[in-house]
XYZ file of C-alpha atoms in Angstrom:
387
model
C 161.249 226.001 133.575
C 160.551 229.552 132.390
C 161.865 228.675 128.923
C 159.592 225.571 128.797
C 156.505 227.588 129.772
C 157.381 230.251 127.205
C 157.741 227.618 124.466
C 154.403 226.057 125.443
C 152.660 229.429 125.260
C 154.363 230.145 121.912
C 153.297 226.835 120.346
C 149.811 227.155 121.861
C 149.411 230.565 120.203
C 150.772 229.251 116.903
C 148.294 226.349 117.044
C 145.422 228.734 117.810
C 146.373 231.000 114.880
C 146.628 227.988 112.568
C 143.210 226.827 113.776
C 141.717 230.222 112.971
C 143.335 230.268 109.536
C 142.232 226.727 108.673
C 138.716 227.223 110.072
C 138.429 230.562 108.271
C 139.550 229.020 104.993
C 137.076 226.163 105.404
C 134.266 228.620 106.119
C 135.132 230.641 103.032
C 135.235 227.474 100.959
C 131.831 226.422 102.292
C 130.420 229.890 101.621
C 131.927 229.943 98.130
C 130.247 226.604 97.359
C 126.821 228.013 98.160
C 124.960 228.849 94.964
C 123.636 232.397 94.817
C 121.115 234.373 92.799
C 121.388 238.160 92.842
C 118.017 239.798 92.280
C 118.412 243.500 91.548
C 115.073 245.288 91.239
C 116.753 248.248 89.570
C 117.330 246.015 86.498
C 113.582 245.693 85.956
C 112.353 245.365 82.371
C 109.257 247.483 81.850
C 107.993 245.569 78.816
C 108.631 241.841 78.535
C 107.275 239.618 75.762
C 106.950 236.092 77.108
C 107.173 234.648 73.587
C 110.696 236.080 73.230
C 111.917 234.153 76.272
C 110.768 230.668 75.268
C 111.128 228.229 72.375
C 108.316 228.310 69.841
C 107.257 224.664 70.220
C 104.923 225.083 73.212
C 102.794 222.085 74.233
C 99.172 223.075 74.910
C 97.150 220.588 76.987
C 93.523 221.425 77.884
C 92.449 219.180 80.769
C 89.160 217.283 80.356
C 86.030 218.549 82.082
C 84.191 215.193 82.102
C 84.920 211.546 82.743
C 83.900 208.725 80.384
C 80.277 208.773 81.623
C 79.963 212.562 81.113
C 80.118 213.205 84.850
C 81.803 216.579 85.486
C 85.396 216.476 86.719
C 86.081 219.801 88.361
C 89.008 221.426 90.104
C 90.400 224.965 90.132
C 93.938 225.247 91.497
C 96.921 222.943 91.187
C 98.422 222.564 94.650
C 100.597 219.609 93.657
C 101.659 218.350 90.252
C 103.497 215.212 89.143
C 104.157 213.702 85.723
C 104.588 209.931 85.931
C 104.657 207.336 83.134
C 103.105 209.727 80.583
C 100.321 210.833 82.922
C 99.580 214.042 84.838
C 98.727 213.624 88.540
C 97.086 216.730 90.018
C 95.849 217.658 93.499
C 93.598 220.615 94.286
C 93.045 220.176 98.029
C 90.388 222.898 98.328
C 88.013 222.247 95.398
C 88.957 218.894 93.858
C 89.951 217.342 97.209
C 91.467 214.228 95.638
C 94.105 213.276 93.083
C 93.037 213.502 89.420
C 94.908 211.663 86.664
C 94.987 212.757 82.998
C 96.888 211.272 80.078
C 99.568 213.235 78.211
C 96.900 214.779 75.948
C 94.752 215.957 78.865
C 92.089 213.238 78.655
C 90.725 212.285 82.079
C 91.719 208.772 83.168
C 90.693 208.305 86.799
C 90.694 209.794 90.272
C 92.515 208.450 93.299
C 90.735 208.342 96.650
C 87.587 210.145 97.778
C 86.322 212.378 100.585
C 84.658 210.274 103.242
C 84.990 207.355 105.632
C 86.159 203.887 104.740
C 89.197 202.399 102.963
C 90.750 204.971 100.648
C 88.676 207.833 102.078
C 90.282 211.183 102.986
C 89.584 213.551 105.833
C 91.624 216.209 104.034
C 94.073 215.322 101.258
C 96.900 217.844 101.788
C 99.747 216.538 99.625
C 100.837 213.534 97.580
C 103.797 212.037 95.769
C 104.612 208.909 93.780
C 107.253 206.832 95.550
C 108.330 203.282 94.674
C 105.418 203.005 92.221
C 102.889 203.920 94.916
C 100.768 207.069 95.165
C 101.163 208.266 98.760
C 98.511 210.800 99.810
C 99.116 212.780 102.997
C 95.868 212.992 104.934
C 95.348 214.462 108.407
C 97.683 212.441 110.652
C 98.199 209.588 108.205
C 99.253 208.396 104.754
C 96.908 206.581 102.403
C 98.700 204.395 99.852
C 97.339 203.561 96.388
C 98.368 201.773 93.237
C 98.823 204.211 90.323
C 95.627 202.713 88.846
C 93.711 204.014 91.882
C 93.385 200.773 93.885
C 93.651 201.359 97.619
C 96.521 199.512 99.325
C 97.060 200.523 102.945
C 97.225 203.234 105.583
C 100.231 204.453 107.623
C 99.444 206.358 110.821
C 101.575 209.332 111.943
C 101.449 209.812 115.719
C 104.160 212.316 116.713
C 103.126 215.372 114.692
C 100.818 216.761 112.008
C 102.329 217.483 108.600
C 100.805 219.451 105.751
C 103.497 218.909 103.051
C 106.151 216.220 102.606
C 109.034 215.055 100.459
C 111.127 211.871 100.343
C 114.883 212.089 100.887
C 117.797 209.682 101.380
C 117.136 208.476 104.936
C 113.433 209.119 105.380
C 110.821 211.820 104.944
C 110.726 215.568 105.495
C 107.479 217.300 106.465
C 106.304 220.870 106.751
C 104.799 220.893 110.225
C 101.327 222.293 110.807
C 100.352 224.491 113.733
C 101.471 227.770 115.280
C 103.950 226.329 117.797
C 105.265 223.442 115.706
C 108.729 223.363 114.160
C 108.264 223.999 110.473
C 110.626 221.280 109.192
C 110.266 217.767 110.633
C 112.562 214.889 109.616
C 111.442 211.291 110.133
C 112.533 207.748 109.421
C 110.951 205.728 106.623
C 108.527 204.471 109.292
C 107.537 208.118 110.075
C 109.208 208.203 113.470
C 110.319 211.764 114.246
C 114.127 212.099 114.402
C 114.692 215.861 114.319
C 113.017 219.190 113.637
C 114.090 222.717 112.718
C 112.915 226.311 112.191
C 110.882 226.955 115.360
C 109.138 230.104 114.131
C 106.474 230.482 116.817
C 104.335 233.065 115.088
C 101.214 232.681 113.007
C 102.605 234.922 110.257
C 105.305 232.340 109.473
C 103.024 229.310 109.525
C 101.036 230.013 106.383
C 100.884 227.543 103.513
C 103.481 228.213 100.837
C 103.333 227.169 97.203
C 105.983 224.539 96.489
C 107.838 224.686 99.858
C 109.511 221.370 99.004
C 110.684 220.147 95.613
C 113.317 217.968 93.957
C 116.318 219.703 92.417
C 117.381 218.736 88.880
C 119.841 216.342 90.555
C 117.018 214.701 92.538
C 117.877 216.281 95.900
C 115.160 217.208 98.392
C 114.992 221.012 98.716
C 113.129 222.998 101.410
C 112.355 226.701 101.698
C 110.754 228.882 104.359
C 108.703 232.079 104.192
C 110.803 235.279 104.467
C 113.973 233.167 104.579
C 116.029 233.832 101.454
C 118.142 230.659 101.798
C 116.895 227.362 100.364
C 118.124 224.193 102.084
C 119.072 220.706 100.913
C 117.928 217.789 103.061
C 120.193 214.753 103.005
C 120.253 213.339 106.553
C 118.736 213.706 110.029
C 121.425 216.016 111.406
C 120.523 219.333 109.798
C 119.486 220.872 106.493
C 122.395 222.274 104.463
C 122.214 225.655 102.647
C 121.575 225.004 98.951
C 120.853 228.381 97.351
C 120.947 231.959 98.628
C 118.713 234.528 96.958
C 120.136 238.000 97.484
C 117.447 240.633 97.122
C 120.014 243.357 97.852
C 118.177 246.593 98.730
C 114.940 244.705 99.500
C 116.151 241.714 101.531
C 114.677 240.994 104.948
C 116.508 239.868 108.093
C 114.520 237.036 109.638
C 116.436 237.066 112.954
C 115.869 240.792 113.343
C 112.159 240.328 112.688
C 111.822 237.470 115.184
C 113.721 239.400 117.872
C 111.497 242.472 117.598
C 109.087 243.256 120.510
C 106.145 242.090 118.393
C 107.442 239.586 115.810
C 103.994 238.870 114.360
C 103.440 242.501 113.404
C 107.059 242.906 112.263
C 106.786 239.911 109.931
C 103.418 241.034 108.579
C 104.863 244.480 107.827
C 108.014 242.949 106.323
C 105.896 241.011 103.844
C 104.996 244.322 102.200
C 108.314 246.160 102.694
C 110.738 243.431 101.592
C 110.880 240.777 98.892
C 108.858 237.735 99.881
C 109.357 234.574 97.786
C 106.068 233.174 96.552
C 107.245 230.319 94.358
C 110.469 228.799 93.036
C 111.100 226.138 90.384
C 114.212 225.085 88.489
C 115.487 222.865 85.710
C 119.136 222.108 84.966
C 119.315 225.211 82.741
C 116.899 227.755 84.256
C 115.603 229.056 87.560
C 112.192 230.719 87.892
C 111.478 232.841 90.958
C 108.128 234.478 91.749
C 107.986 236.984 94.609
C 106.045 239.903 96.029
C 107.237 243.285 97.232
C 105.057 246.243 98.135
C 101.967 244.260 97.149
C 103.260 243.839 93.581
C 103.937 240.454 91.927
C 107.357 240.076 90.266
C 109.167 237.339 88.344
C 112.888 236.675 87.944
C 114.245 234.116 85.471
C 117.917 233.112 85.366
C 119.728 231.124 82.662
C 122.526 228.824 83.834
C 123.590 228.489 80.180
C 124.109 232.149 79.333
C 124.355 233.655 82.853
C 121.673 236.096 81.723
C 118.582 237.016 83.698
C 115.353 238.926 83.244
C 113.309 240.587 85.995
C 109.921 242.215 85.619
C 106.654 243.044 87.325
C 103.971 240.585 86.308
C 101.784 243.549 85.326
C 104.381 244.438 82.655
C 104.440 240.958 81.073
C 102.995 240.693 77.562
C 102.030 237.029 77.468
C 101.499 235.785 73.916
C 102.079 232.210 75.125
C 99.301 231.456 77.644
C 97.314 234.682 77.022
C 96.393 234.563 80.710
C 97.883 237.416 82.812
C 97.256 235.322 85.919
C 98.883 232.107 84.671
C 101.225 230.607 87.254
C 103.869 227.909 87.345
C 102.598 224.500 88.461
C 105.756 222.395 88.115
C 108.491 221.141 85.821
C 108.848 218.152 83.509
C 112.469 217.617 82.489
C 113.568 220.828 80.766
C 110.061 222.269 80.521
C 108.184 224.549 82.890
C 104.472 223.815 83.225
C 102.187 226.855 83.493
C 98.557 226.582 84.545
C 96.123 228.979 82.830
C 92.452 229.746 83.376
C 90.426 228.974 80.210
C 88.246 232.059 80.652
C 91.326 234.307 80.628
C 92.861 232.397 77.728
C 89.722 232.787 75.624
C 89.565 236.516 76.411
C 93.230 236.866 75.406
C 92.666 235.017 72.131
C 89.728 237.283 71.338
C 91.726 240.482 71.779
C 95.029 239.334 70.211
C 95.929 240.551 66.731
C 99.070 238.473 66.053
C 99.562 235.613 63.591
C 102.247 233.398 65.138
C 102.131 229.579 64.573
C 101.617 229.158 68.331
C 98.612 231.501 68.283
C 97.078 229.680 65.302
C 97.471 226.374 67.153
C 95.882 227.765 70.309
C 93.041 229.405 68.395
C 92.275 226.109 66.651
C 91.737 224.567 70.102
C 89.635 227.440 71.423
C 86.378 226.059 70.043
C 86.660 223.084 72.415
C 87.479 225.170 75.485
C 84.906 225.787 78.196
C 85.503 229.101 79.954
C 84.126 227.532 83.152
C 86.172 224.374 82.688
C 89.381 222.915 84.064
C 92.778 224.615 83.607
C 94.930 224.510 80.488
C 98.555 223.422 80.804
C 101.287 225.124 78.771
C 104.652 223.324 78.676
C 107.375 225.817 77.749
C 111.155 225.692 77.520
C 113.038 228.909 78.093
C 115.598 229.963 75.503
C 117.828 232.953 76.298
């Protein structure tokens, strides 16, 4: 009997050790499969010429200021951007407050929806996407559905929660939840029935609107990111988001759990936004990743090449931009291999006036400058990185 008990204990211990080894190996394999970007601020470039990072054939697309009847078409920011069947779809939910459509040359085509009551009217257009050849506009507590030509189709009501951003994934939809005490990531069925939710950050500091909190990876996967969380997540089912990319800020990385467990998490997070790296925007193509972030009140950019494994990091104030000529130009989206930057025409015109170079790109831009209105709509620059 003693021998039997001893053998049982022996084999039980062996099984437990094997379990630890196998589980540990699986964990290491999972960790090793997680893509990682290492952002080292000590590698900062103090003088960066934007023209040396991109290919010379830049597409310049000034967006129309008037419709066909000379009625002004005005917006300021680009909160959401899509390129679909050779047309640009743009939402500025503060000033424009509806979806504007331009052709590939920037000529205004039509608008989708309007502010007001009645079929096709918005309370507040917060986000949109083009899914199954329909333009779906997220309004307050509902979706409004349109044909791409602007014809109103239908309305879908959302009862369980309020969302301010959304993205389509395999089994349903993912939303960024609105409100202080709402989970930030909400997963629903295709009929918008809530199935699961994650990231219960119950503090106002972590419920601000982010630029591009959800996007499609180059492989078409739905990707989600959260303020002061340096891991991006892939959404593929209702169970849980899966880590997709870890951004290691090294000496300036924050610890979100430590911040939330502090006696006053709101103040801790607010202070962390100035002490640590805080991701502002992230976009990627199959060959490049573009990261915009703040630290110590200063705007930085980090660009990584998957082709060459090279990277460049710089403060935005040290960028010499002979491409857009706008020091405040920001990334609005991607089209295939190209990154789309939005520039303010007033800044572009000022940059053209002061520039002394003679590049083919500058000559092309200067030839367009006579048609630019400094108070007009943004100019799009489509660039492809090359380093």
